[in-house]
Amino acid sequence: MANNNEVKATAKYVRMAPRKVRMVVDQIRNKSVEQALEVLQFSTRAAAEPVAKVLRSAVANAENNNNLRSDNLVIKAAYVDEGPTLKRIRPRAKGSASRINKRTSHITVVVAPRKEA
């Protein structure tokens, strides 16, 4: 974080595939906090809930730790990294087995005050 006004929040080991969470995160990038929360509230995707939780956490961090106003914040960066994969086995025909990968995600949201030009 180059700028000292940037505030970050992270949720680790979220039991959702990163690919699915990225679809939600792509919708809120570079939006204001109010707009983003609105988009997440009406999203039909399950990943919207943990993403909204991380966003609210980032806003709370900005208010409490950096004395920033929440109505002036924008999402500067939002990204999803892949966490460890839980490997499970499903029995198949003729005594064989196939692997099921239960993927996890690390969700990060960075908020910063809006630039007044």
PDB file of C-alpha atoms in Angstrom:
ATOM      1  CA  MET A   1       0.000   0.000   0.000  1.00  0.00           C
ATOM      2  CA  ALA A   2       1.776   3.085  -1.279  1.00  0.00           C
ATOM      3  CA  ASN A   3      -0.780   5.619  -0.069  1.00  0.00           C
ATOM      4  CA  ASN A   4      -1.297   5.856   3.699  1.00  0.00           C
ATOM      5  CA  ASN A   5      -5.031   6.594   3.163  1.00  0.00           C
ATOM      6  CA  GLU A   6      -5.661   3.180   1.622  1.00  0.00           C
ATOM      7  CA  VAL A   7      -7.363   0.743   3.968  1.00  0.00           C
ATOM      8  CA  LYS A   8      -7.545  -2.991   3.400  1.00  0.00           C
ATOM      9  CA  ALA A   9      -9.594  -5.933   4.657  1.00  0.00           C
ATOM     10  CA  THR A  10      -9.114  -9.617   3.897  1.00  0.00           C
ATOM     11  CA  ALA A  11     -11.198 -12.759   4.337  1.00  0.00           C
ATOM     12  CA  LYS A  12      -9.140 -15.922   4.172  1.00  0.00           C
ATOM     13  CA  TYR A  13     -10.114 -19.540   3.562  1.00  0.00           C
ATOM     14  CA  VAL A  14     -13.623 -18.724   2.274  1.00  0.00           C
ATOM     15  CA  ARG A  15     -15.138 -22.041   1.119  1.00  0.00           C
ATOM     16  CA  MET A  16     -15.990 -20.912  -2.416  1.00  0.00           C
ATOM     17  CA  ALA A  17     -14.204 -21.388  -5.698  1.00  0.00           C
ATOM     18  CA  PRO A  18     -12.087 -18.310  -6.606  1.00  0.00           C
ATOM     19  CA  ARG A  19     -13.470 -18.296 -10.149  1.00  0.00           C
ATOM     20  CA  LYS A  20     -17.025 -17.843  -8.839  1.00  0.00           C
ATOM     21  CA  VAL A  21     -16.046 -15.166  -6.315  1.00  0.00           C
ATOM     22  CA  ARG A  22     -14.119 -13.228  -8.988  1.00  0.00           C
ATOM     23  CA  MET A  23     -17.332 -12.831 -11.014  1.00  0.00           C
ATOM     24  CA  VAL A  24     -18.858 -10.908  -8.074  1.00  0.00           C
ATOM     25  CA  VAL A  25     -15.698  -8.935  -7.248  1.00  0.00           C
ATOM     26  CA  ASP A  26     -15.392  -7.778 -10.899  1.00  0.00           C
ATOM     27  CA  GLN A  27     -18.819  -6.107 -10.591  1.00  0.00           C
ATOM     28  CA  ILE A  28     -17.836  -3.829  -7.670  1.00  0.00           C
ATOM     29  CA  ARG A  29     -14.294  -2.787  -8.622  1.00  0.00           C
ATOM     30  CA  ASN A  30     -13.786   1.034  -8.920  1.00  0.00           C
ATOM     31  CA  LYS A  31     -17.269   1.799  -7.562  1.00  0.00           C
ATOM     32  CA  SER A  32     -18.176   3.881  -4.526  1.00  0.00           C
ATOM     33  CA  VAL A  33     -18.878   1.948  -1.336  1.00  0.00           C
ATOM     34  CA  GLU A  34     -22.627   2.769  -1.417  1.00  0.00           C
ATOM     35  CA  GLN A  35     -22.943   1.614  -5.054  1.00  0.00           C
ATOM     36  CA  ALA A  36     -20.986  -1.568  -4.383  1.00  0.00           C
ATOM     37  CA  LEU A  37     -23.071  -2.545  -1.351  1.00  0.00           C
ATOM     38  CA  GLU A  38     -26.221  -1.966  -3.401  1.00  0.00           C
ATOM     39  CA  VAL A  39     -24.929  -4.198  -6.227  1.00  0.00           C
ATOM     40  CA  LEU A  40     -24.007  -6.922  -3.719  1.00  0.00           C
ATOM     41  CA  GLN A  41     -27.332  -6.692  -1.899  1.00  0.00           C
ATOM     42  CA  PHE A  42     -29.301  -7.482  -5.068  1.00  0.00           C
ATOM     43  CA  SER A  43     -26.854 -10.000  -6.527  1.00  0.00           C
ATOM     44  CA  THR A  44     -28.212 -13.553  -6.838  1.00  0.00           C
ATOM     45  CA  ARG A  45     -24.772 -15.137  -6.422  1.00  0.00           C
ATOM     46  CA  ALA A  46     -23.833 -16.817  -3.151  1.00  0.00           C
ATOM     47  CA  ALA A  47     -20.394 -15.184  -3.214  1.00  0.00           C
ATOM     48  CA  ALA A  48     -22.003 -11.734  -2.791  1.00  0.00           C
ATOM     49  CA  GLU A  49     -22.432 -12.347   0.963  1.00  0.00           C
ATOM     50  CA  PRO A  50     -18.755 -12.902   1.923  1.00  0.00           C
ATOM     51  CA  VAL A  51     -17.639 -10.113  -0.472  1.00  0.00           C
ATOM     52  CA  ALA A  52     -20.097  -7.682   1.181  1.00  0.00           C
ATOM     53  CA  LYS A  53     -18.795  -8.747   4.589  1.00  0.00           C
ATOM     54  CA  VAL A  54     -15.182  -7.977   3.574  1.00  0.00           C
ATOM     55  CA  LEU A  55     -16.252  -4.627   2.091  1.00  0.00           C
ATOM     56  CA  ARG A  56     -18.050  -3.640   5.317  1.00  0.00           C
ATOM     57  CA  SER A  57     -14.964  -4.674   7.265  1.00  0.00           C
ATOM     58  CA  ALA A  58     -12.730  -2.466   5.090  1.00  0.00           C
ATOM     59  CA  VAL A  59     -15.105   0.485   5.614  1.00  0.00           C
ATOM     60  CA  ALA A  60     -15.122  -0.130   9.385  1.00  0.00           C
ATOM     61  CA  ASN A  61     -11.294  -0.263   9.383  1.00  0.00           C
ATOM     62  CA  ALA A  62     -11.194   3.052   7.500  1.00  0.00           C
ATOM     63  CA  GLU A  63     -13.600   4.735   9.942  1.00  0.00           C
ATOM     64  CA  ASN A  64     -12.102   3.414  13.182  1.00  0.00           C
ATOM     65  CA  ASN A  65      -8.382   3.215  12.418  1.00  0.00           C
ATOM     66  CA  ASN A  66      -7.857   6.047   9.909  1.00  0.00           C
ATOM     67  CA  ASN A  67     -10.705   8.456  10.820  1.00  0.00           C
ATOM     68  CA  LEU A  68     -12.047   8.487   7.245  1.00  0.00           C
ATOM     69  CA  ARG A  69     -15.694   9.162   6.329  1.00  0.00           C
ATOM     70  CA  SER A  70     -17.506   6.159   4.828  1.00  0.00           C
ATOM     71  CA  ASP A  71     -19.581   8.268   2.390  1.00  0.00           C
ATOM     72  CA  ASN A  72     -16.362   9.448   0.710  1.00  0.00           C
ATOM     73  CA  LEU A  73     -14.777   6.029   0.077  1.00  0.00           C
ATOM     74  CA  VAL A  74     -14.237   4.211  -3.229  1.00  0.00           C
ATOM     75  CA  ILE A  75     -13.068   0.661  -3.878  1.00  0.00           C
ATOM     76  CA  LYS A  76      -9.557   1.157  -5.189  1.00  0.00           C
ATOM     77  CA  ALA A  77      -8.734  -2.532  -5.553  1.00  0.00           C
ATOM     78  CA  ALA A  78     -10.576  -5.798  -5.052  1.00  0.00           C
ATOM     79  CA  TYR A  79      -9.119  -9.175  -5.873  1.00  0.00           C
ATOM     80  CA  VAL A  80      -9.487 -12.869  -5.106  1.00  0.00           C
ATOM     81  CA  ASP A  81      -6.553 -15.222  -4.596  1.00  0.00           C
ATOM     82  CA  GLU A  82      -6.734 -18.988  -4.492  1.00  0.00           C
ATOM     83  CA  GLY A  83      -6.459 -20.574  -1.057  1.00  0.00           C
ATOM     84  CA  PRO A  84      -5.575 -24.182  -0.268  1.00  0.00           C
ATOM     85  CA  THR A  85      -7.699 -26.834  -1.975  1.00  0.00           C
ATOM     86  CA  LEU A  86      -9.394 -29.528   0.115  1.00  0.00           C
ATOM     87  CA  LYS A  87      -9.028 -32.810  -1.764  1.00  0.00           C
ATOM     88  CA  ARG A  88     -11.874 -35.296  -1.409  1.00  0.00           C
ATOM     89  CA  ILE A  89     -12.582 -38.637  -3.066  1.00  0.00           C
ATOM     90  CA  ARG A  90     -15.805 -39.854  -4.694  1.00  0.00           C
ATOM     91  CA  PRO A  91     -16.308 -43.574  -5.302  1.00  0.00           C
ATOM     92  CA  ARG A  92     -16.887 -44.517  -8.947  1.00  0.00           C
ATOM     93  CA  ALA A  93     -17.719 -47.625 -10.914  1.00  0.00           C
ATOM     94  CA  LYS A  94     -15.601 -50.796 -10.742  1.00  0.00           C
ATOM     95  CA  GLY A  95     -13.928 -49.860  -7.462  1.00  0.00           C
ATOM     96  CA  SER A  96     -12.202 -46.781  -8.846  1.00  0.00           C
ATOM     97  CA  ALA A  97     -12.331 -43.291  -7.368  1.00  0.00           C
ATOM     98  CA  SER A  98     -12.258 -39.748  -8.701  1.00  0.00           C
ATOM     99  CA  ARG A  99     -11.001 -36.636  -7.029  1.00  0.00           C
ATOM    100  CA  ILE A 100     -13.244 -33.765  -5.916  1.00  0.00           C
ATOM    101  CA  ASN A 101     -11.444 -30.450  -5.345  1.00  0.00           C
ATOM    102  CA  LYS A 102     -13.125 -28.230  -2.781  1.00  0.00           C
ATOM    103  CA  ARG A 103     -11.511 -24.896  -3.486  1.00  0.00           C
ATOM    104  CA  THR A 104     -11.048 -21.978  -1.091  1.00  0.00           C
ATOM    105  CA  SER A 105     -10.548 -18.253  -1.692  1.00  0.00           C
ATOM    106  CA  HIS A 106      -8.776 -15.319  -0.085  1.00  0.00           C
ATOM    107  CA  ILE A 107     -10.836 -12.150  -0.740  1.00  0.00           C
ATOM    108  CA  THR A 108      -9.124  -8.742  -0.411  1.00  0.00           C
ATOM    109  CA  VAL A 109     -10.787  -5.310  -0.718  1.00  0.00           C
ATOM    110  CA  VAL A 110      -8.861  -2.008  -0.633  1.00  0.00           C
ATOM    111  CA  VAL A 111     -10.783   1.242  -0.087  1.00  0.00           C
ATOM    112  CA  ALA A 112      -9.453   4.792  -0.368  1.00  0.00           C
ATOM    113  CA  PRO A 113     -10.945   8.305  -0.168  1.00  0.00           C
ATOM    114  CA  ARG A 114     -12.372   9.685  -3.416  1.00  0.00           C
ATOM    115  CA  LYS A 115     -10.062  12.083  -5.268  1.00  0.00           C
ATOM    116  CA  GLU A 116     -11.578  15.595  -5.547  1.00  0.00           C
ATOM    117  CA  ALA A 117     -10.390  16.899  -8.904  1.00  0.00           C
TER     118      ALA A 117
END
